[in-house]
mmCIF file of C-alpha atoms in Angstrom:
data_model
loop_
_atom_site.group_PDB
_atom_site.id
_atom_site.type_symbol
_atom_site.label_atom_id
_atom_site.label_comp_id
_atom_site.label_asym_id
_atom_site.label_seq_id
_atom_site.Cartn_x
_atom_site.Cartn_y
_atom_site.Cartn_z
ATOM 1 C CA UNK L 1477 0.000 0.000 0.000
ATOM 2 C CA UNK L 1478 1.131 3.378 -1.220
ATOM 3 C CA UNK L 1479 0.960 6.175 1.348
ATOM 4 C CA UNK L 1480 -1.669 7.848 -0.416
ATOM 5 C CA UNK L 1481 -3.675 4.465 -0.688
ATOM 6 C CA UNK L 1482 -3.554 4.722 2.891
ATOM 7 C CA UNK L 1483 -4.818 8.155 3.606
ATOM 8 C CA UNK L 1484 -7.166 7.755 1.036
ATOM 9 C CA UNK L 1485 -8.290 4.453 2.873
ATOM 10 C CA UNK L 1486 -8.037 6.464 6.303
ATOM 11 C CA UNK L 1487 -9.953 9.565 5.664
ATOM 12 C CA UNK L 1488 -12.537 7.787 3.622
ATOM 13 C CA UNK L 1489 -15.496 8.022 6.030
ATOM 14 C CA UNK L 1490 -15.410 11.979 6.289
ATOM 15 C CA UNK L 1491 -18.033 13.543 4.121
ATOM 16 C CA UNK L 1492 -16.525 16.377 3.249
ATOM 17 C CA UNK L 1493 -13.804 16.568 1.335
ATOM 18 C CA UNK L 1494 -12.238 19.847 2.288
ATOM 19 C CA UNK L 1495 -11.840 18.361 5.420
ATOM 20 C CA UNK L 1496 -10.395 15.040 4.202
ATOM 21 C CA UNK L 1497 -8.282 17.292 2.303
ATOM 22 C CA UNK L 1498 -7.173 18.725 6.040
ATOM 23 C CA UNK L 1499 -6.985 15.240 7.314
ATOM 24 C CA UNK L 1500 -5.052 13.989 4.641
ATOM 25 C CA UNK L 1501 -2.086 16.711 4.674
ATOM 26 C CA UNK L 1502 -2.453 16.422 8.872
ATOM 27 C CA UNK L 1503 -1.114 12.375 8.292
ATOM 28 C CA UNK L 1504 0.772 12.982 5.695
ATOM 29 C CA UNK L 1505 3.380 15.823 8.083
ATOM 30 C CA UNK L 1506 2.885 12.994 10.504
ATOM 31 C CA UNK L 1507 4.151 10.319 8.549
ATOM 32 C CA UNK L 1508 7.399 12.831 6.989
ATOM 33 C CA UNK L 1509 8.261 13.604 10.065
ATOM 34 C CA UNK L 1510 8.107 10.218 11.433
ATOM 35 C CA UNK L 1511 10.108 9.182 7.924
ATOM 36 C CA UNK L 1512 12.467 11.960 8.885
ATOM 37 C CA UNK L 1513 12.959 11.052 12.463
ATOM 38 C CA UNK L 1514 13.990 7.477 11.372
ATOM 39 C CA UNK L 1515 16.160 8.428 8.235
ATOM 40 C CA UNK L 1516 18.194 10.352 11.132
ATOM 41 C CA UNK L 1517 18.414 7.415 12.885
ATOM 42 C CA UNK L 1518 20.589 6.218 10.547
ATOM 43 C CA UNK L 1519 17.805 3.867 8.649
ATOM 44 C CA UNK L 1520 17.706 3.288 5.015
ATOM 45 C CA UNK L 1521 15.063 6.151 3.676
ATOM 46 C CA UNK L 1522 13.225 3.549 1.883
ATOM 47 C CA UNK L 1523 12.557 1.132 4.972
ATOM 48 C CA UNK L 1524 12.283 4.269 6.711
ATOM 49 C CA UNK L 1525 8.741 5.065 4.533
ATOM 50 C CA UNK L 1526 7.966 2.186 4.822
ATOM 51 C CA UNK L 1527 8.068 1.550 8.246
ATOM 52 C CA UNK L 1528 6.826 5.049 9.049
ATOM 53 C CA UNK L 1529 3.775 4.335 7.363
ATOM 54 C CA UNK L 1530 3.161 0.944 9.480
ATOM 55 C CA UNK L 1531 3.487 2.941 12.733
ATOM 56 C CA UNK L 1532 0.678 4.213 11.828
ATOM 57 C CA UNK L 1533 -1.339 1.694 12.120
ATOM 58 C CA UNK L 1534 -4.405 0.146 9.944
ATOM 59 C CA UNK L 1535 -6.150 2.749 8.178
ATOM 60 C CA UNK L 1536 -9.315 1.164 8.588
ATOM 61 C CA UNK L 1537 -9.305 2.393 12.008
ATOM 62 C CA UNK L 1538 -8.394 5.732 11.557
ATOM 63 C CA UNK L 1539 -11.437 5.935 9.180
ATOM 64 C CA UNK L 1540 -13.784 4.007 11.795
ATOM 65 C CA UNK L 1541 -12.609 6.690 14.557
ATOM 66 C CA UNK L 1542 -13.763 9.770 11.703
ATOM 67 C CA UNK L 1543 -17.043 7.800 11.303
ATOM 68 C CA UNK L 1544 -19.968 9.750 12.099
ATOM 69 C CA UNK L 1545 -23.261 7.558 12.419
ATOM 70 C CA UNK L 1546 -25.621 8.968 10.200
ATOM 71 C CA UNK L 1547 -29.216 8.021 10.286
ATOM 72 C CA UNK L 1548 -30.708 6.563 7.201
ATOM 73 C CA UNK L 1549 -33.458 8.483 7.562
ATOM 74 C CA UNK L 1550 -31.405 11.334 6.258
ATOM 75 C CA UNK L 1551 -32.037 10.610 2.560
ATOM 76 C CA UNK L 1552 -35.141 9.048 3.205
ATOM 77 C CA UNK L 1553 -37.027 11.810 4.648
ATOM 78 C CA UNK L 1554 -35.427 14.075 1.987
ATOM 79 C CA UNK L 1555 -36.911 11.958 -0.654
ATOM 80 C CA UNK L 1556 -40.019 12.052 1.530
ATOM 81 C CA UNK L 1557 -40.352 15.421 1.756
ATOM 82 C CA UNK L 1558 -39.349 16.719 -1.814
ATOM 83 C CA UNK L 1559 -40.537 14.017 -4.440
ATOM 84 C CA UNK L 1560 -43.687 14.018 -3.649
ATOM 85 C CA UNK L 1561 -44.020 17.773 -2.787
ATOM 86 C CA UNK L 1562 -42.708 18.888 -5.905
ATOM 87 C CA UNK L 1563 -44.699 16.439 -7.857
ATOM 88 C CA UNK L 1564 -48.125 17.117 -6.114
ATOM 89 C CA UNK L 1565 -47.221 20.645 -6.233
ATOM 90 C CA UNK L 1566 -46.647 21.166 -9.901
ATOM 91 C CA UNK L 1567 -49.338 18.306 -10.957
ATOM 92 C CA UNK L 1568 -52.133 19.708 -8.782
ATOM 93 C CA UNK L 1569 -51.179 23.359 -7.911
ATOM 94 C CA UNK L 1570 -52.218 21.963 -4.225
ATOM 95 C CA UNK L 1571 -51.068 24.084 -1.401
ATOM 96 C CA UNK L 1572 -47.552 23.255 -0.964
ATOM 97 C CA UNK L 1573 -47.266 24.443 2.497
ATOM 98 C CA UNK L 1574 -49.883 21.560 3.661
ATOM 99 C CA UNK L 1575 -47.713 19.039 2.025
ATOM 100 C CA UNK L 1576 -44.231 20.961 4.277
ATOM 101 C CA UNK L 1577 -46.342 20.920 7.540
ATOM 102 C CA UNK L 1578 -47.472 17.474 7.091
ATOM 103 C CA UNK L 1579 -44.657 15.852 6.031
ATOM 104 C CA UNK L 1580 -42.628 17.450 8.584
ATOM 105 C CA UNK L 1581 -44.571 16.283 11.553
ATOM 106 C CA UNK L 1582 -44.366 12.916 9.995
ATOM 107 C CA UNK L 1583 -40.834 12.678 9.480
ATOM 108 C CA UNK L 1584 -40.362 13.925 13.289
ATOM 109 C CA UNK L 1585 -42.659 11.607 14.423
ATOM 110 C CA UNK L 1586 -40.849 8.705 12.414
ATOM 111 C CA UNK L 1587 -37.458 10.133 13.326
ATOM 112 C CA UNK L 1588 -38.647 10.118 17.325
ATOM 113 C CA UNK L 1589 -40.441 6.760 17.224
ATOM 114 C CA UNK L 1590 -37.557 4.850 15.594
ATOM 115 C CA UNK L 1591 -37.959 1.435 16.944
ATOM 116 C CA UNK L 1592 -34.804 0.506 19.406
ATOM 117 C CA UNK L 1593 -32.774 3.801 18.857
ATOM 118 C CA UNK L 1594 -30.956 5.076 22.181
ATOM 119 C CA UNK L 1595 -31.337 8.644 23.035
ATOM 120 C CA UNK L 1596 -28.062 9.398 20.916
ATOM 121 C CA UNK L 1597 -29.317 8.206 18.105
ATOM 122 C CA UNK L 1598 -32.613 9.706 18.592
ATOM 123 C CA UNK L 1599 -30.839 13.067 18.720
ATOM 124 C CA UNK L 1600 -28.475 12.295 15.644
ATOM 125 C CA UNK L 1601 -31.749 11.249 13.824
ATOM 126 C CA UNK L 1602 -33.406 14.333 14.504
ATOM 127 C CA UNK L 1603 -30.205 16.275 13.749
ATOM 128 C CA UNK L 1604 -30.088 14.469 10.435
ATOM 129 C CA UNK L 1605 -33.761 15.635 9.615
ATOM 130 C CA UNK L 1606 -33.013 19.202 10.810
ATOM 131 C CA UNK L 1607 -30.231 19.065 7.840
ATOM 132 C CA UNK L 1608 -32.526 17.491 5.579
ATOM 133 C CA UNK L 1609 -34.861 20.078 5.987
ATOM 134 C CA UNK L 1610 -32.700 22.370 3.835
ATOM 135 C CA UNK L 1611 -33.964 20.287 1.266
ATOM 136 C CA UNK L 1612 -37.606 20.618 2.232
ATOM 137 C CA UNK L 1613 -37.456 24.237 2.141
ATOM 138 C CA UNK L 1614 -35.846 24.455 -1.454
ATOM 139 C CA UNK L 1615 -38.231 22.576 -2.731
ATOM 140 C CA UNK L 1616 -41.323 24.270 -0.811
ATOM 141 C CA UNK L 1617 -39.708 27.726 -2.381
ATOM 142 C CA UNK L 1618 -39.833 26.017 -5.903
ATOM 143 C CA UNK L 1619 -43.487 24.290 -5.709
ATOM 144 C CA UNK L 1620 -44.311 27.986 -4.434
ATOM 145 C CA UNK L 1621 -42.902 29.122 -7.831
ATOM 146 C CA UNK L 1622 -44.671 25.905 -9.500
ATOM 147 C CA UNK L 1623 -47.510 27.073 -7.574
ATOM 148 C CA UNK L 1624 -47.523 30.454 -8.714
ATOM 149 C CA UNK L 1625 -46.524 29.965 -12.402
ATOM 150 C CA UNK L 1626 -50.130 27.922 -12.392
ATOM 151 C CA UNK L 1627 -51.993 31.205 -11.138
ATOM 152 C CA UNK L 1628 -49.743 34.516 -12.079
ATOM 153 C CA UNK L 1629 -50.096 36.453 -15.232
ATOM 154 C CA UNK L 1630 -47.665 36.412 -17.909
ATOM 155 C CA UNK L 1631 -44.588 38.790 -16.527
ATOM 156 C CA UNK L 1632 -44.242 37.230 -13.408
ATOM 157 C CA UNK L 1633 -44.235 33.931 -14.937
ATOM 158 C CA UNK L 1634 -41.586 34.627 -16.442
ATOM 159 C CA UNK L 1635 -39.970 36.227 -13.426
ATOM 160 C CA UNK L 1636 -40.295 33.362 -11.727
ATOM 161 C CA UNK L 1637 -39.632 31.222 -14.314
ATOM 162 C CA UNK L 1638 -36.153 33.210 -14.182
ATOM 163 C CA UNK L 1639 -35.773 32.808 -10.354
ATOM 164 C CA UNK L 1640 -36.196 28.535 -10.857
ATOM 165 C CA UNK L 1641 -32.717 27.854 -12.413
ATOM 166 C CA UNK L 1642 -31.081 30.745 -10.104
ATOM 167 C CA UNK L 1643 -32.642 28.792 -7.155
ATOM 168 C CA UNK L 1644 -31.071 25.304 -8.354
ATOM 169 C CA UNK L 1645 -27.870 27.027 -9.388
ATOM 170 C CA UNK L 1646 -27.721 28.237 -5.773
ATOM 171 C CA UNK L 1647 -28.613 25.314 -3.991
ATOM 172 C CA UNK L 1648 -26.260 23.123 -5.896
ATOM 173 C CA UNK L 1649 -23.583 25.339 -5.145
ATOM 174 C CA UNK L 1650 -25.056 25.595 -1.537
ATOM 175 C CA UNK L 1651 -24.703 21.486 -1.302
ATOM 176 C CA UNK L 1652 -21.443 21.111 -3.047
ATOM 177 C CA UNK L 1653 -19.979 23.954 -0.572
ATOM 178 C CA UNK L 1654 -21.356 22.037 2.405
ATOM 179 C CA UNK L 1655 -18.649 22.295 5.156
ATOM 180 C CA UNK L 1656 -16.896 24.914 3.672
ATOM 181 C CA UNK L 1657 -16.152 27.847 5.798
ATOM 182 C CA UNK L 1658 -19.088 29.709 3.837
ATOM 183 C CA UNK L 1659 -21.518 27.472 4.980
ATOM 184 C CA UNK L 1660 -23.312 29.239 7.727
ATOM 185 C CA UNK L 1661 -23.706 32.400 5.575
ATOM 186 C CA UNK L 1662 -24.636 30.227 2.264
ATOM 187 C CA UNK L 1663 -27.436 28.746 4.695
ATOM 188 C CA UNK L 1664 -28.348 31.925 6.405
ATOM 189 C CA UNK L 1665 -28.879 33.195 3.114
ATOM 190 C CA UNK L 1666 -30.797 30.616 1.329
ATOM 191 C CA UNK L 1667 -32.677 30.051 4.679
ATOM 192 C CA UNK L 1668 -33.843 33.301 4.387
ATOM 193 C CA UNK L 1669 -34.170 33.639 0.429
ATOM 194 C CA UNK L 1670 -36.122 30.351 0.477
ATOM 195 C CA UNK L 1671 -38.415 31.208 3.136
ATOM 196 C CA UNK L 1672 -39.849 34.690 1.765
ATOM 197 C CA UNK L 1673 -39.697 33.372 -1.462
ATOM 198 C CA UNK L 1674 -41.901 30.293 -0.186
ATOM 199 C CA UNK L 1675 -43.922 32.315 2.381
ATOM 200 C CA UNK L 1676 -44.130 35.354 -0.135
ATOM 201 C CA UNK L 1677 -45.911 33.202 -2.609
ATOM 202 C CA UNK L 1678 -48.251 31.500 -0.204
ATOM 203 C CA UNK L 1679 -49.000 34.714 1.247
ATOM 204 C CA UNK L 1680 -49.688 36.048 -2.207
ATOM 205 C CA UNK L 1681 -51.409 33.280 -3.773
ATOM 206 C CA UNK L 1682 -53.748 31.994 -0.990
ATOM 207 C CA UNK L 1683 -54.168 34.479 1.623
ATOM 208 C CA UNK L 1684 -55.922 37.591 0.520
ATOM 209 C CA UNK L 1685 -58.885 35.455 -1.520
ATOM 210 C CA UNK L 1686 -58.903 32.391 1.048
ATOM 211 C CA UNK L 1687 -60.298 31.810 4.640
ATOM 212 C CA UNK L 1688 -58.388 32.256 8.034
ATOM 213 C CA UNK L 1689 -57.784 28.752 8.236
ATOM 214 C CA UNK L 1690 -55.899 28.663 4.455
ATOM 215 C CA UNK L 1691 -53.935 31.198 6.131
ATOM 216 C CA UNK L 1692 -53.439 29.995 9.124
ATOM 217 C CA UNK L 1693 -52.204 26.646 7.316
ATOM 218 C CA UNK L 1694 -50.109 28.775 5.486
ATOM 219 C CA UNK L 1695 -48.351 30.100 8.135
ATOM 220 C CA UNK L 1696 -47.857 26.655 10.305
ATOM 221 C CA UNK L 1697 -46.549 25.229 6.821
ATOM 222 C CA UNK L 1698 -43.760 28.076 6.396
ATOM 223 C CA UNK L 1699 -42.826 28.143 9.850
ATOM 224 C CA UNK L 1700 -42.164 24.765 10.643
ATOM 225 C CA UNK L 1701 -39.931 24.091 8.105
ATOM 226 C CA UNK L 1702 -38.431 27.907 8.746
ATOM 227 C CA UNK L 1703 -38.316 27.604 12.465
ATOM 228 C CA UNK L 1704 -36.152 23.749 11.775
ATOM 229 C CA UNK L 1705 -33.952 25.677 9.264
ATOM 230 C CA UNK L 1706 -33.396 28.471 11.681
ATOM 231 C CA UNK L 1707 -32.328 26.609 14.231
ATOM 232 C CA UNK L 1708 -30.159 24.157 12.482
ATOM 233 C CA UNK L 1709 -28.598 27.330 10.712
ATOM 234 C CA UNK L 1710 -27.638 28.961 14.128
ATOM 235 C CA UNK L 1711 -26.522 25.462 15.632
ATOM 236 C CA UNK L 1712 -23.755 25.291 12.697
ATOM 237 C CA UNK L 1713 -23.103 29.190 12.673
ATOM 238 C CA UNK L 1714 -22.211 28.358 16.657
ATOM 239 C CA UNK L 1715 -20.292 25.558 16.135
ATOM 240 C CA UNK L 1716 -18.645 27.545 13.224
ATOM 241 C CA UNK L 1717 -17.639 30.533 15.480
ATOM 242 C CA UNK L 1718 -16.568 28.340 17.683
ATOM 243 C CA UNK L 1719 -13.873 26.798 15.513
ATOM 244 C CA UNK L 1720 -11.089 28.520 14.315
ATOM 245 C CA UNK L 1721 -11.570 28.368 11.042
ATOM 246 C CA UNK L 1722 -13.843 31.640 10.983
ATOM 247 C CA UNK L 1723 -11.753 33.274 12.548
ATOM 248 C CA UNK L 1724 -13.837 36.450 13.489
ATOM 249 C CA UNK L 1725 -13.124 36.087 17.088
ATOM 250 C CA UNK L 1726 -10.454 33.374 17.633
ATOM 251 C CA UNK L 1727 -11.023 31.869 21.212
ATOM 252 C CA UNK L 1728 -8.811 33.324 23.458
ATOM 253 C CA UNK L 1729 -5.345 31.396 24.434
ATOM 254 C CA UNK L 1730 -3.948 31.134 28.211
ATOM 255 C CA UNK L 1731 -1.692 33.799 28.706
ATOM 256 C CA UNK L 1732 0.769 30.607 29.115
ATOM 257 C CA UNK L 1733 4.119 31.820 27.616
ATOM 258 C CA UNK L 1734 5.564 28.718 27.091
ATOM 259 C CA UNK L 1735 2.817 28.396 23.869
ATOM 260 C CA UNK L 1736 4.567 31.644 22.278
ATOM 261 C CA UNK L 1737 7.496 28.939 22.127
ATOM 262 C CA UNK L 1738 8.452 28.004 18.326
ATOM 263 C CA UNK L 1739 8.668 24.831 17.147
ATOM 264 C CA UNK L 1740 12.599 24.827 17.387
ATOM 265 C CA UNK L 1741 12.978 20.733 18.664
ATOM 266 C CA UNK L 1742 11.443 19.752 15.351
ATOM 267 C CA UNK S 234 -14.643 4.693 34.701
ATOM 268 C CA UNK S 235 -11.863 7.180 33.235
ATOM 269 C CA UNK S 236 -13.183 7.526 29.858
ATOM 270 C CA UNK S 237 -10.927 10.698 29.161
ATOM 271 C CA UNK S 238 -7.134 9.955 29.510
ATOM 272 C CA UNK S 239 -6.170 10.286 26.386
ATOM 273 C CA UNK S 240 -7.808 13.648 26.633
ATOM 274 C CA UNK S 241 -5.668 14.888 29.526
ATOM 275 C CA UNK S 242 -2.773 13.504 28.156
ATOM 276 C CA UNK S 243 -3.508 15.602 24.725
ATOM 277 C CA UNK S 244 -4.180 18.174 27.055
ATOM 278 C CA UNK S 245 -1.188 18.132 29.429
ATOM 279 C CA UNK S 246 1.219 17.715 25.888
ATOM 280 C CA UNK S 247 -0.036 21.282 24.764
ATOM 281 C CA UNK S 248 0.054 22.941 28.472
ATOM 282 C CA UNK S 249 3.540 22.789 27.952
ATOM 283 C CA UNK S 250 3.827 24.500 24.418
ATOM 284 C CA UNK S 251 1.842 25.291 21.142
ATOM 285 C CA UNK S 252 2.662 21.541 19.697
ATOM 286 C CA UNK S 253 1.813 19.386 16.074
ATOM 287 C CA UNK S 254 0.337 15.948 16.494
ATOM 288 C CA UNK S 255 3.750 13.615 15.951
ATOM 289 C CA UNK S 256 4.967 15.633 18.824
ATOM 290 C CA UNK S 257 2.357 15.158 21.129
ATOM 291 C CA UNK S 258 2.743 11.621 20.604
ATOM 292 C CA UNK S 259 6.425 11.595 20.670
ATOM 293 C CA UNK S 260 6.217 13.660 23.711
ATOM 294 C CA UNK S 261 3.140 11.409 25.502
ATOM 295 C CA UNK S 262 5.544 8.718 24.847
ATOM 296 C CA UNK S 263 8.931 10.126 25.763
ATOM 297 C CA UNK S 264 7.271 11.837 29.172
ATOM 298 C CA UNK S 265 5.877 8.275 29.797
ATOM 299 C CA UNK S 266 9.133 6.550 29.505
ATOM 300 C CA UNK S 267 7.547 4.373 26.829
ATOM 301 C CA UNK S 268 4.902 3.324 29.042
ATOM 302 C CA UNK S 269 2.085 5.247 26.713
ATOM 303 C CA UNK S 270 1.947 5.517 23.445
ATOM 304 C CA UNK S 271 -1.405 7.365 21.544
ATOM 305 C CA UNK S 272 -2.206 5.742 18.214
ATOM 306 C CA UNK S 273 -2.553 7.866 15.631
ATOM 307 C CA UNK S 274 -6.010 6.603 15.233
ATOM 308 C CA UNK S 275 -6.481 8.226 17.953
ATOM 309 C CA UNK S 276 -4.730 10.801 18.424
ATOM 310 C CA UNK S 277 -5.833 12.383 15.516
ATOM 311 C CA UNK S 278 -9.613 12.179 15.743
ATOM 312 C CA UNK S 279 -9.206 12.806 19.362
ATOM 313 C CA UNK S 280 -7.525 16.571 18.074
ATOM 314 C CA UNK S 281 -10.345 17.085 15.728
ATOM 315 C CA UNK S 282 -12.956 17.387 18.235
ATOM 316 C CA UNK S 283 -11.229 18.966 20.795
ATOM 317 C CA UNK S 284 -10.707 21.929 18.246
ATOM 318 C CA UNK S 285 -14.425 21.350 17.408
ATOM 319 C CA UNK S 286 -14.600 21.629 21.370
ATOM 320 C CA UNK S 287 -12.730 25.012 21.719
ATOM 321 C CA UNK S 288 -10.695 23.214 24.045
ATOM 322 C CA UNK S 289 -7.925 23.709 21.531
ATOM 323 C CA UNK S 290 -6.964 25.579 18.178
ATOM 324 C CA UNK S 291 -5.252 24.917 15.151
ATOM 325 C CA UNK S 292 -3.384 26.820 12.140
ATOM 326 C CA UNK S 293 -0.984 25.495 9.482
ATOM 327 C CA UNK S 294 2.265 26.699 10.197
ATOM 328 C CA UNK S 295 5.736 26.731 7.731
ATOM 329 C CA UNK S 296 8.663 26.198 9.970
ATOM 330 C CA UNK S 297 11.795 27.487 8.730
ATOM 331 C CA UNK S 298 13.378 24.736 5.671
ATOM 332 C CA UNK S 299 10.349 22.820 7.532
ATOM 333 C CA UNK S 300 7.138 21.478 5.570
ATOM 334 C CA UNK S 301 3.855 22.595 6.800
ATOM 335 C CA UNK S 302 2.403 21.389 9.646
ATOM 336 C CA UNK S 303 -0.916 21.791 11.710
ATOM 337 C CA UNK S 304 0.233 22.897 14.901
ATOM 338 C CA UNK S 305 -2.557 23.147 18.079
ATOM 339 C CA UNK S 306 -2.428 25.310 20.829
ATOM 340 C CA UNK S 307 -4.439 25.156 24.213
ATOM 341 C CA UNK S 308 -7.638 27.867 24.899
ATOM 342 C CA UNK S 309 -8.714 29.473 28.083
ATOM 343 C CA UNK S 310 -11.065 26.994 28.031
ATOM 344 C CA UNK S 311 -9.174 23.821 27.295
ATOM 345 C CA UNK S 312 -6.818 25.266 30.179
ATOM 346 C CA UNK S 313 -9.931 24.749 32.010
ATOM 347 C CA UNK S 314 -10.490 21.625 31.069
ATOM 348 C CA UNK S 315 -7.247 20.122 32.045
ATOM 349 C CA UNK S 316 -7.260 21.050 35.482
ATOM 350 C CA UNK S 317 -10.472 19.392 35.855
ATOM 351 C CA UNK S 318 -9.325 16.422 34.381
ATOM 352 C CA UNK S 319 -6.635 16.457 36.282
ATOM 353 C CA UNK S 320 -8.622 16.540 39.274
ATOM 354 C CA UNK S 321 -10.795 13.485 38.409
ATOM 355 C CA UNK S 322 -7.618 12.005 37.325
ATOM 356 C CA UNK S 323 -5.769 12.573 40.640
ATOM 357 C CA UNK S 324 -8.888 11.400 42.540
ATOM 358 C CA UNK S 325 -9.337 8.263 40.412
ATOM 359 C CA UNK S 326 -5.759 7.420 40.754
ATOM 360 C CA UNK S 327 -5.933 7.723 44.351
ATOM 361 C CA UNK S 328 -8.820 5.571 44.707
ATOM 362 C CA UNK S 329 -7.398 2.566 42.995
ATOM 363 C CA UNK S 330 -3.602 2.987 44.753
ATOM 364 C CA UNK S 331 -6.112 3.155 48.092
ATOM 365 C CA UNK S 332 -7.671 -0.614 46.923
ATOM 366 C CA UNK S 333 -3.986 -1.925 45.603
ATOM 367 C CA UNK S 334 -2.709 -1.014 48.742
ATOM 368 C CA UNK S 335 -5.572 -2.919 50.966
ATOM 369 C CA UNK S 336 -4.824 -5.658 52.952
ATOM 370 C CA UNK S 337 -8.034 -7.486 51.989
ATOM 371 C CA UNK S 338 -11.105 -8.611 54.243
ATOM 372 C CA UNK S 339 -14.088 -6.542 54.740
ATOM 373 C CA UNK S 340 -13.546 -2.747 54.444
ATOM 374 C CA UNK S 341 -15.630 -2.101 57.944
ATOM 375 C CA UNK S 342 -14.920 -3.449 60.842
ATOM 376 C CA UNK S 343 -18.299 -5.754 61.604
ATOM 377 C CA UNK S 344 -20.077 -3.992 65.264
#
């Protein structure tokens, strides 16, 4: 095995690749060094590679201690939530945020109820459908649009009709960033975006000719979905802050002075 | 019972200066006399979420004719950290020299 057979094989289980990209340059300074360390030892620089690279240790479990239990309902309840919606949306100009509201309490209730799942697992579920739920709100913003192409006059339809590749473009871009140090704004953003847009169109299209209740259901169906997004958008903006990598406001270091040391024993 | 040892050892390696993971290892190991050694497999991961903690921080550095390296240094709050852990540590520790060191038979006298 190659080195990079074996950090490929060790950072395979981290989803995103900018950090396996981190991951991957973190073992590979280990295992130089290490190389480096015996080669001064007075070993032979090939058997020192080599031998570098078997201290350390099977790959397999440096890739089962990165691995993050996901729940399967992850892609399920995606599928759940936006097939269907988009379908029923665009076939049957139904209210879309019905379909949201419903399917959301469903997917919580599935999520909660899973059969044998400890409380962890519970709680990853439920974080895994909070992520989903980008998903759900895309696509309740674009069976909006759906929605309103059905019902609008000619301009807007083809204002919206503009706004329905800019959306994908966006949220493609939005998935394929995932994890990327943009990530909290890219969601902030869309969160937003996708919620007016959605709520904008409900609004527009159902309340002012419709009953309190259409409204009302209106409302419930935007900010379920809204109020998930929300909070899984703050969670990550937190746990973003918190890391260095934003580096707005670096935590602060102990006033330790032995850390303003250099690296000089390397 | 002491789930978090490698943590305080992680920990106690960066107390002493702003250090990359081969030479928290090396260190762990040298300050050990070759009684510990962290795996990389866990070393590693074990880094990861302490940064993901705020416990500690990391930045690519260039040393001098060096390659780059992802050095980590301690935070207020992983300072924090270690003196707890050091605590439970130096309680746990006690409690099992206390039971090595028993003579056996019941703990209480019977009245």
């Amino acid at each position: 095995m190659t080195p990079f057979e074996f950090l490929e094989q060790a950072t395979a289980t981290i989803p995103s690749n900018r950090r396996a990209n981190s991951v991957r340059r973190e073992l590979y300074s280990h295992w130089m060094l290490k190389t480096a360390d015996l080669v001064e030892g007075g070993m032979d620089a090939a058997a020192a590679e080599q031998a570098a690279m078997e201290s350390l240790g099977d790959p397999a479990v440096i890739a089962a201690a990165y691995h993050v239990p996901r729940s399967p309902l992850r892609l399920g309840a995606a599928l759940l939530a936006g097939a269907p919606l988009f379908i029923t949306a665009v076939l049957t100009a139904y209210r879309p945020a019905d379909i949201v509201l419903w399917l959301t309490v469903l997917a919580t209730v599935a999520v909660i109820a899973e059969p044998g799942a400890s409380l962890k697992d519970r709680f990853l579920s439920l974080k895994s459908l909070v992520e989903s739920s980008r998903l759900i709100v895309a696509v309740a913003a674009l069976s909006g649009i759906a929605d309103a192409v059905n019902n609008f006059g000619g301009s807007t339809k083809i204002l919206l009709v503009c706004f329905v590749p800019w959306l994908a473009v966006l949220y493609l871009c939005w998935q394929r960033t995932s994890d990327s140090r943009l990530t909290p704004f890219a969601m902030g953003w869309m969160t937003s975006f996708s919620s007016i847009l959605a709520g904008l169109l409900v609004f527009g299209l159902r309340l002012p000719g419709s009953a309190w209740s259409d409204g009302f259901s209106a409302i419930s169906g935007i900010l379920v979905p809204f109020s998930v997004f929300v909070l899984a958008y703050l969670w990550e903006f937190v746990q973003w802050m918190r890391s260095r990598e934003g580096r707005l406001f670096s935590p602060r270091v102990t006033s330790n002075p032995s850390h303003d040391e250099d690296m000089a024993e390397v | 019972m002491v789930k978090s040892v490698p943590t305080l050892l992680v920990l106690k390696a960066l107390e002493r200066e702003v250090s990359h993971g081969y030479r928290i290892a090396s260190w762990i190991n040298q300050a050990s006399e070759g009684a510990l050694e962290l795996k990389e497999g866990t070393l590693y991961p074990l880094l990861h979420t302490l940064e993901q903690k705020g416990l500690i921080v990391g930045e690519w550095r260039r040393e001098e004719g060096q390659r780059e390296v992802r050095v980590y240094r301690l935070t207020d709050r992983g300072y924090r950290q270690l003196r707890q852990e050091e605590r439970v540590w130096q309680g746990f520790a006690q409690g099992v020299q206390r039971i090595l060191q028993h003579s056996g038979g019941a703990v209480h006298d019977p009245v």
